[in-house]
Amino acid sequence: MSVMTPININVSKEHAELYKMAIALSAQADAAASDAGLPALLIELIKIRTSQINGCAFCLRLHTGDAIKKGETIERLAVLSAWRETSYFTEQEQAALSLSEYVTGIADSHANRPLYDEAAEFLTPQQVSAVTWMTVGINTFNRIALTSSYPVAPKE
């Protein structure tokens, strides 16, 4: 059974300079996270968790593959969407995931303030800032991929 994907304007091609700016923002956010002492695997977990929340199949496939290449386990990836109910993740990882959920669900920021407070207990101010910027970056790419209907099909 073939799935029909709607044809939308690919905004990354229509305004390529803006897309390049999004890439630069994301790269700088990743560098800030690394400089703040956040491990490469955690950076990928944040991108995956945010993409799970937003339902972005393109980014999920991309960053899951990147995480596996960097040494992430299938077992941890399998439970990432239910991370609060597991003991797989360190306090730092839990704090970063909590903060990324807060930033992604910003429309409910007043009700979800405990997510931010939780994160601030275990992350330095530089780490809070870096996770916030990384989450802003991946949310941007989720929105670009979803509104542009990036194709996601099995690789041949």
PDB file of C-alpha atoms in Angstrom, residues 1 12 37 50 57 68 78 124 137 140 148:
ATOM      1  CA  MET A   1       0.000   0.000   0.000  1.00  0.00           C
ATOM      2  CA  SER A  12      14.150  25.449   2.387  1.00  0.00           C
ATOM      3  CA  GLY A  37      29.630  20.124  28.746  1.00  0.00           C
ATOM      4  CA  THR A  50      11.534  17.166  20.351  1.00  0.00           C
ATOM      5  CA  ALA A  57       9.290  11.645  10.791  1.00  0.00           C
ATOM      6  CA  ILE A  68      23.083   5.169  16.716  1.00  0.00           C
ATOM      7  CA  ALA A  78      12.960   2.572  22.317  1.00  0.00           C
ATOM      8  CA  THR A 124      24.138  25.047  34.768  1.00  0.00           C
ATOM      9  CA  GLY A 137      16.764  24.909  16.393  1.00  0.00           C
ATOM     10  CA  THR A 140      12.581  25.132  13.498  1.00  0.00           C
ATOM     11  CA  SER A 148       7.421  21.356   3.251  1.00  0.00           C
TER      12      SER A 148
END
